[in-house]
Short mmCIF file of N, CA and C in Angstrom, two decimals:
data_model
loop_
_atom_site.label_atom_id
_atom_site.label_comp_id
_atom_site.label_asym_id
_atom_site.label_seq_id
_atom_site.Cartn_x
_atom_site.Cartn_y
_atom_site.Cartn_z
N UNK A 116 10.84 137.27 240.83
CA UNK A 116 9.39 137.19 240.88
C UNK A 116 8.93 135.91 240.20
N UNK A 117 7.80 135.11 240.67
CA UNK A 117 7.81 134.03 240.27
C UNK A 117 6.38 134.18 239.06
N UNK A 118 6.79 133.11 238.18
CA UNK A 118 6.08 133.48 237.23
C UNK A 118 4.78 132.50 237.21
N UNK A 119 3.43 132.84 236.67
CA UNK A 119 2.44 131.98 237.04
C UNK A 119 1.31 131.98 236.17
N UNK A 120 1.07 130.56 235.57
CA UNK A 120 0.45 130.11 234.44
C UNK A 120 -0.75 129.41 234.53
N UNK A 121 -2.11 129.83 235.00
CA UNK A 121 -3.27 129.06 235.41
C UNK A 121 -3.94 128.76 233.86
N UNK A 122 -4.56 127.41 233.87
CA UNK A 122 -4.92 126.64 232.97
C UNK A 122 -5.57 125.74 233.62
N UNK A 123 -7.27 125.33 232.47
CA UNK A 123 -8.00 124.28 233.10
C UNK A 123 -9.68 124.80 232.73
N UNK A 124 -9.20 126.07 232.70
CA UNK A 124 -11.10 126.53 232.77
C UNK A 124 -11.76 125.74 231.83
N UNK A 125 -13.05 126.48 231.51
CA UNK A 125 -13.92 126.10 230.45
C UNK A 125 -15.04 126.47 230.37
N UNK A 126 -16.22 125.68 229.47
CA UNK A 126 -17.46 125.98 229.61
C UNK A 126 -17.97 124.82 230.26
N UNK A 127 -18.79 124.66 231.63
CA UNK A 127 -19.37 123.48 232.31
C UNK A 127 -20.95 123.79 232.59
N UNK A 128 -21.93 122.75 232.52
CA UNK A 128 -22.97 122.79 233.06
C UNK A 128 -22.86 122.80 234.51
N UNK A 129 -24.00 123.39 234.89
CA UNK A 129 -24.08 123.79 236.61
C UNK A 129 -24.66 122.29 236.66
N UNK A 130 -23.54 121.89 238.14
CA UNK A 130 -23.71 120.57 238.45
C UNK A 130 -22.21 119.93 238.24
N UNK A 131 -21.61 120.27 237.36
CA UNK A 131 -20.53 119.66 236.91
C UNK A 131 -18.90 120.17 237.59
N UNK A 132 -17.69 119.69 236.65
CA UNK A 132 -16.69 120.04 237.72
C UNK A 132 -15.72 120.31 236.91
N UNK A 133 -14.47 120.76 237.40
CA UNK A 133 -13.52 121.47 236.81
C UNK A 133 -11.85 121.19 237.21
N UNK A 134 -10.86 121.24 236.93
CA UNK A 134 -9.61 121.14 237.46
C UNK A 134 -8.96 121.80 236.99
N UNK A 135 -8.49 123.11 238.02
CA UNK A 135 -7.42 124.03 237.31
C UNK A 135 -5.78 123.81 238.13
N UNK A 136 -5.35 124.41 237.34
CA UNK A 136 -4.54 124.21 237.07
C UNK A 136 -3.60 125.44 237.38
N UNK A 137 -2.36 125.64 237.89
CA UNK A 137 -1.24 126.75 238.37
C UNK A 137 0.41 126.09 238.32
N UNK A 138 0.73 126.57 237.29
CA UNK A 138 2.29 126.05 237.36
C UNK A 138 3.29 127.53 237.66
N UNK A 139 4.59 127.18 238.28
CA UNK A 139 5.05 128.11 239.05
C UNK A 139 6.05 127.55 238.39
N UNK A 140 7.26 129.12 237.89
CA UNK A 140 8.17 129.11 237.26
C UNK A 140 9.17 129.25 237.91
N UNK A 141 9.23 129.57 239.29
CA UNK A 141 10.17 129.79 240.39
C UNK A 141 10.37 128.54 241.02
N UNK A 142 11.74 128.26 241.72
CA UNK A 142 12.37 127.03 241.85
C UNK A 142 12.46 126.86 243.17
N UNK A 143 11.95 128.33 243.84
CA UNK A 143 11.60 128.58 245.87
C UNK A 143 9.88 128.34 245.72
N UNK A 144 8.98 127.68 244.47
CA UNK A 144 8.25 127.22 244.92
C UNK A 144 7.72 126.66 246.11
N UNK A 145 8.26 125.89 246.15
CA UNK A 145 8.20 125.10 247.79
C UNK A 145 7.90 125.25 249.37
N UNK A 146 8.42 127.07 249.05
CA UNK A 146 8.36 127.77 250.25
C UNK A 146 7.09 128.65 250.17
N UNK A 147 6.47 129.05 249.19
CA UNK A 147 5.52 130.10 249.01
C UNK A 147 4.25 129.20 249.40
N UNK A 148 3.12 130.15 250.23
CA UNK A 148 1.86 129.94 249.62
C UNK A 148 0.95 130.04 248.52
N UNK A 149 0.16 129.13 248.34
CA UNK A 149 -0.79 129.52 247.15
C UNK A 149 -2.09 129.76 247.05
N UNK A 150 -2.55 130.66 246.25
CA UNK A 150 -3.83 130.88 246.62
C UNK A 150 -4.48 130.77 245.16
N UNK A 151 -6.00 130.94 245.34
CA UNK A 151 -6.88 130.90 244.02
C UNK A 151 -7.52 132.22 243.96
N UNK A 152 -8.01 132.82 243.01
CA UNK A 152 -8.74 134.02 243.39
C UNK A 152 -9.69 133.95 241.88
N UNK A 153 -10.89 134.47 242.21
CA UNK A 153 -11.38 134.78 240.65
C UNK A 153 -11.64 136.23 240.44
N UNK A 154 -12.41 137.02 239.33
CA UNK A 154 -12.92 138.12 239.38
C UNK A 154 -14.13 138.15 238.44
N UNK A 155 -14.92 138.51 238.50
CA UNK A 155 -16.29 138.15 237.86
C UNK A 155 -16.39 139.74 236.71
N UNK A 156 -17.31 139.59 236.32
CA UNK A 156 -17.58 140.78 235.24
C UNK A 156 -18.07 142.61 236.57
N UNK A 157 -16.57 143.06 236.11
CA UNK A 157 -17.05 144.63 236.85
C UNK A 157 -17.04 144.13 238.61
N UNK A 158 -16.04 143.56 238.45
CA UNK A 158 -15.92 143.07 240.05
C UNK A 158 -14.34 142.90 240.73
N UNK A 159 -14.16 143.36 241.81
CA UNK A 159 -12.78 143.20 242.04
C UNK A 159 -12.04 141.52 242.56
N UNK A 160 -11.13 141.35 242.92
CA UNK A 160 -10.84 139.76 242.72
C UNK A 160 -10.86 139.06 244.37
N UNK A 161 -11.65 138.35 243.62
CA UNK A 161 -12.36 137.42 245.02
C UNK A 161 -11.49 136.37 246.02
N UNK A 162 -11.23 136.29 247.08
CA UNK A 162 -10.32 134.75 247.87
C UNK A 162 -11.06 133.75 247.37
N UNK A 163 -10.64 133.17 246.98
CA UNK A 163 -11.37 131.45 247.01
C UNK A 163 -11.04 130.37 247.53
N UNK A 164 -9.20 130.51 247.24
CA UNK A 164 -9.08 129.04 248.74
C UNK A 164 -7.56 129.42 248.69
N UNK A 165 -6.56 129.36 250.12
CA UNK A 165 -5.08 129.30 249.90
C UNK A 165 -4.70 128.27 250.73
N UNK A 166 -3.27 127.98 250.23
CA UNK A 166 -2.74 126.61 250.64
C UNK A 166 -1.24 127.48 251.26
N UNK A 167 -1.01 126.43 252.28
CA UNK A 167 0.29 127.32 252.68
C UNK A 167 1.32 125.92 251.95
N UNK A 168 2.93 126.46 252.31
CA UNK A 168 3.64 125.52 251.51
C UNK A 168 3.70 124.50 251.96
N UNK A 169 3.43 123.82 252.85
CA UNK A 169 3.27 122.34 252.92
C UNK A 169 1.88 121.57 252.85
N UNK A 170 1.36 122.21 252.65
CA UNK A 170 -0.39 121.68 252.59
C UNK A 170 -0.58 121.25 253.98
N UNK A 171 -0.36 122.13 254.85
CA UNK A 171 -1.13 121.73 256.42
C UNK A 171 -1.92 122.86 256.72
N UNK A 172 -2.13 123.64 256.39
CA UNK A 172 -3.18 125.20 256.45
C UNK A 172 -3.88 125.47 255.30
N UNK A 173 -5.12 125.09 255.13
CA UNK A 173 -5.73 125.31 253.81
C UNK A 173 -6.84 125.99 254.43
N UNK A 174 -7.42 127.04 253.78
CA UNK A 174 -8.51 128.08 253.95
C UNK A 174 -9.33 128.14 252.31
N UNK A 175 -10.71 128.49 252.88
CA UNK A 175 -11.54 128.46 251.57
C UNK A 175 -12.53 129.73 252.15
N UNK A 176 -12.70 129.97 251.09
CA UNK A 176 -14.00 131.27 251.00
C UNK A 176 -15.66 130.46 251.41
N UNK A 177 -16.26 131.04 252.10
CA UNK A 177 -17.36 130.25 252.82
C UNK A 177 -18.11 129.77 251.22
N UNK A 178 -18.27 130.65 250.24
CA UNK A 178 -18.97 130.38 249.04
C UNK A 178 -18.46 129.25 248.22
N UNK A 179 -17.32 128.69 248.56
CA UNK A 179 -16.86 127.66 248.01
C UNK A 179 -16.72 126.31 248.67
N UNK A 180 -16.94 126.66 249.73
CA UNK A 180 -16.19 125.45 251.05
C UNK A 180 -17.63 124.50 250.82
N UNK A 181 -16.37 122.95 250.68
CA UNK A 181 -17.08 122.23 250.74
C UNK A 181 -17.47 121.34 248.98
N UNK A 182 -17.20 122.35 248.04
CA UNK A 182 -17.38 122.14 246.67
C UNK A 182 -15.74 121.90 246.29
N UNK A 183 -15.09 122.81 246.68
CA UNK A 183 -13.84 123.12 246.06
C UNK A 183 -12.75 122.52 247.15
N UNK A 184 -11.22 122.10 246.33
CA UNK A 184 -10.58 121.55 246.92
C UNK A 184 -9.03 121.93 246.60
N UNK A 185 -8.46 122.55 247.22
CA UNK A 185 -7.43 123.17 247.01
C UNK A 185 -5.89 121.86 246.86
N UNK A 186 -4.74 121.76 246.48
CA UNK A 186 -3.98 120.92 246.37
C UNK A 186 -2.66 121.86 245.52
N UNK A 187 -1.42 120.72 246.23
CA UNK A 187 -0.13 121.47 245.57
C UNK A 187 0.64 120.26 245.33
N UNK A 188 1.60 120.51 244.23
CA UNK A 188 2.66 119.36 244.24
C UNK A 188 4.07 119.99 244.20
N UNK A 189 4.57 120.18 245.05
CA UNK A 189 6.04 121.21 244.89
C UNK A 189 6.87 120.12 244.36
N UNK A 190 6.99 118.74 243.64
CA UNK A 190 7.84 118.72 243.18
C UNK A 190 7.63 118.87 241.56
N UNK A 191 6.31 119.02 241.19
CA UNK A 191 5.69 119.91 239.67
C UNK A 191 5.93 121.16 239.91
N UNK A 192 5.95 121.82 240.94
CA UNK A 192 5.99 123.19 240.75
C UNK A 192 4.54 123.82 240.27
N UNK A 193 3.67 122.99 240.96
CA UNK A 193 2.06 123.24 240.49
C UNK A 193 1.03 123.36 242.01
N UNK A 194 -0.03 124.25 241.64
CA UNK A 194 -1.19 124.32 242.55
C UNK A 194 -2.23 123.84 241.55
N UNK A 195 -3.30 123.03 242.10
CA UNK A 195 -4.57 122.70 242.02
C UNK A 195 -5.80 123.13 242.24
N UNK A 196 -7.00 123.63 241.63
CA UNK A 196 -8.35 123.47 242.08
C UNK A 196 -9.11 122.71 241.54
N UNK A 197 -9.51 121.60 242.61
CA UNK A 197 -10.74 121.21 242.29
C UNK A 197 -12.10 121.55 242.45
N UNK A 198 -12.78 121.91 240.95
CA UNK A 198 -13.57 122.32 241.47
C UNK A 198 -15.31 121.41 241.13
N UNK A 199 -16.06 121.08 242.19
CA UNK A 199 -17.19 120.53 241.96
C UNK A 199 -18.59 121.05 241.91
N UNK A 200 -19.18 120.50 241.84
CA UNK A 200 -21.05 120.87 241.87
C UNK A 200 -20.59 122.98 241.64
N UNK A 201 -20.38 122.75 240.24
CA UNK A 201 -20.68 124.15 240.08
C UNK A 201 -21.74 125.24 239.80
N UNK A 202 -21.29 126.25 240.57
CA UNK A 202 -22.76 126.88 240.35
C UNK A 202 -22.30 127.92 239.19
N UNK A 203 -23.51 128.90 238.36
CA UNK A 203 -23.70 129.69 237.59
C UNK A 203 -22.60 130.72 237.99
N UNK A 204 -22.66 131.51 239.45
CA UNK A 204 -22.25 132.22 240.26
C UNK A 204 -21.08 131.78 240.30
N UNK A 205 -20.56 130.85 240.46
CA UNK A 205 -19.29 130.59 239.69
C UNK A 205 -18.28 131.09 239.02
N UNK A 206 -19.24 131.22 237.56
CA UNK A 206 -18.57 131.87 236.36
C UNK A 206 -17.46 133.00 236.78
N UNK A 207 -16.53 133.11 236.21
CA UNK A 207 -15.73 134.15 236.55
C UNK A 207 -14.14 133.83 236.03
N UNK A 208 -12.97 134.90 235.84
CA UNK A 208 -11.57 134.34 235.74
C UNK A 208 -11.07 133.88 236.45
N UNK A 209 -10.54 132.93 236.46
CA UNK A 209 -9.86 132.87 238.27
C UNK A 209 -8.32 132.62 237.65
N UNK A 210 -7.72 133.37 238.72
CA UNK A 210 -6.28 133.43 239.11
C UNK A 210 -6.04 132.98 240.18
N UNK A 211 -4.29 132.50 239.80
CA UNK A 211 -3.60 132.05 241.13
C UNK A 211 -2.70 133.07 241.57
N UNK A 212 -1.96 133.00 242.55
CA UNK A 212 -0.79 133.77 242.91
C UNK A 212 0.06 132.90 244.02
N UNK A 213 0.98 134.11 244.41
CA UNK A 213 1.72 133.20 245.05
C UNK A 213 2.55 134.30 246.25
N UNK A 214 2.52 134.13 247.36
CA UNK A 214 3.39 135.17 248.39
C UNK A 214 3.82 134.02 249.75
N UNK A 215 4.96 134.83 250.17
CA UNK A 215 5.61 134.50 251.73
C UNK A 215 4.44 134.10 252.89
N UNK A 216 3.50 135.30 252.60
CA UNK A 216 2.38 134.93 253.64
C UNK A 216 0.97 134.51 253.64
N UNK A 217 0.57 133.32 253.76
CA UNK A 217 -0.81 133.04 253.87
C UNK A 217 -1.95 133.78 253.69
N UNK A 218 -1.39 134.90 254.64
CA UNK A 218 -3.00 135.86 255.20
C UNK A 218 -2.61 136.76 254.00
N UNK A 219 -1.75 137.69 253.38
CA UNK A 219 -1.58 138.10 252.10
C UNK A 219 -2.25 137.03 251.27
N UNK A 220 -2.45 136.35 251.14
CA UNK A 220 -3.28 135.56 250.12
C UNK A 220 -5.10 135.85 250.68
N UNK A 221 -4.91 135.42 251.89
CA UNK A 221 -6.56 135.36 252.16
C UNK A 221 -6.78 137.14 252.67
N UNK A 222 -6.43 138.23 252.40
CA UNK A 222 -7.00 139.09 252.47
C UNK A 222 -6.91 139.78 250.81
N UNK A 223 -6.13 139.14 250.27
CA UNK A 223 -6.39 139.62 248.31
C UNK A 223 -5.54 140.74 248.61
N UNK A 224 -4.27 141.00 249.71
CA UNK A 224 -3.42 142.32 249.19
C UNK A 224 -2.14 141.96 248.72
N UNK A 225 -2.89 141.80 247.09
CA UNK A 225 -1.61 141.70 246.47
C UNK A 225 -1.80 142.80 245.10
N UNK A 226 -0.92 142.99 244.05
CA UNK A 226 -0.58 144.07 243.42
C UNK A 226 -0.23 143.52 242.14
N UNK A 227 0.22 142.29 241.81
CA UNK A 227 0.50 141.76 240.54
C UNK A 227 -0.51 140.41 239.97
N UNK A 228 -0.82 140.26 238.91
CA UNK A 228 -1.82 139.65 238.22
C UNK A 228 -1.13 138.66 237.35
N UNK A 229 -1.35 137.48 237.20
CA UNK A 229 -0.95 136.81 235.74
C UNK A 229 -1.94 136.88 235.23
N UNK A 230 -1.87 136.17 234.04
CA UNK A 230 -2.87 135.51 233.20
C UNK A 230 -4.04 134.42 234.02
N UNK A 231 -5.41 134.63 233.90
CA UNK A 231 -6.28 134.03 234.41
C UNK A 231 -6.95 132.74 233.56
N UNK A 232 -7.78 132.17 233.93
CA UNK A 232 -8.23 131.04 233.16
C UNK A 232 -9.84 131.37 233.25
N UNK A 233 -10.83 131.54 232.10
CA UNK A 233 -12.07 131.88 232.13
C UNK A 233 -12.83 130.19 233.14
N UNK A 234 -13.48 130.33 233.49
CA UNK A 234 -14.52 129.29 233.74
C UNK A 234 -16.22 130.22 233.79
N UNK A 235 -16.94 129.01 232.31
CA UNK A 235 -18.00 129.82 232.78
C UNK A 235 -19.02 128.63 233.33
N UNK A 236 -20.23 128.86 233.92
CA UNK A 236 -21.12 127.53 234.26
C UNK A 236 -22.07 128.30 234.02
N UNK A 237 -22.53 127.55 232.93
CA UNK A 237 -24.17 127.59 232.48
C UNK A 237 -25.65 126.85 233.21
N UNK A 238 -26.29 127.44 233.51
CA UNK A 238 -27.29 127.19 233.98
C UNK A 238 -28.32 126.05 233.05
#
């Protein structure tokens, strides 16, 4: 099981931007997709953008598209979000993960959690 370490959040003014951060402890990195997900207060965990393993299929959640920018470096063993012009609505933990299949990423059926990274945006 691959292990997964998101880092990057913070506190940002709305307007401003962010770069998180996902390092992958597994060495079949390369082959997996990646995805972003957040979960907000009393809320279950949201798609936000997945990358398949070569970065030629990238998908984003309509609420993000266009702000946010998904990215991988398989020879870091890392996924990326960039994230811009943030809104309040925003705010939330966001997690990465990691599976065989794409659409397991963009439908959120997955079952294991790492550690998340807070981002909040203040109004």
């Amino acid at each position: 099981q691959v292990q997964l370490v998101a880092s990057g959040g913070g506190l940002v003014q709305a307007g401003g931007s962010l770069r998180l951060s996902c390092a992958a402890s597994r060495h079949t990195f390369s082959s997996l997709a990646m995805g972003w997900f957040r979960q907000a207060p009393g809320k279950g965990h949201e798609f936000v953008a997945a990358i398949n393993w070569s970065g030629g299929s990238i998908y984003y959640a309509d609420s993000v598209k266009g702000r946010f920018t998904i990215s991988r470096d398989n020879a870091k063993n890392t996924v990326y979000l960039q994230m811009n012009s943030l809104k309040p609505e925003d705010t939330a933990v966001y997690y990465c993960n990691a599976d065989a299949s794409i659409l397991v990423l963009r439908t959120v059926s997955l079952t294991s959690w790492g550690q998340g990274t807070q981002v909040t945006v203040s109004s």
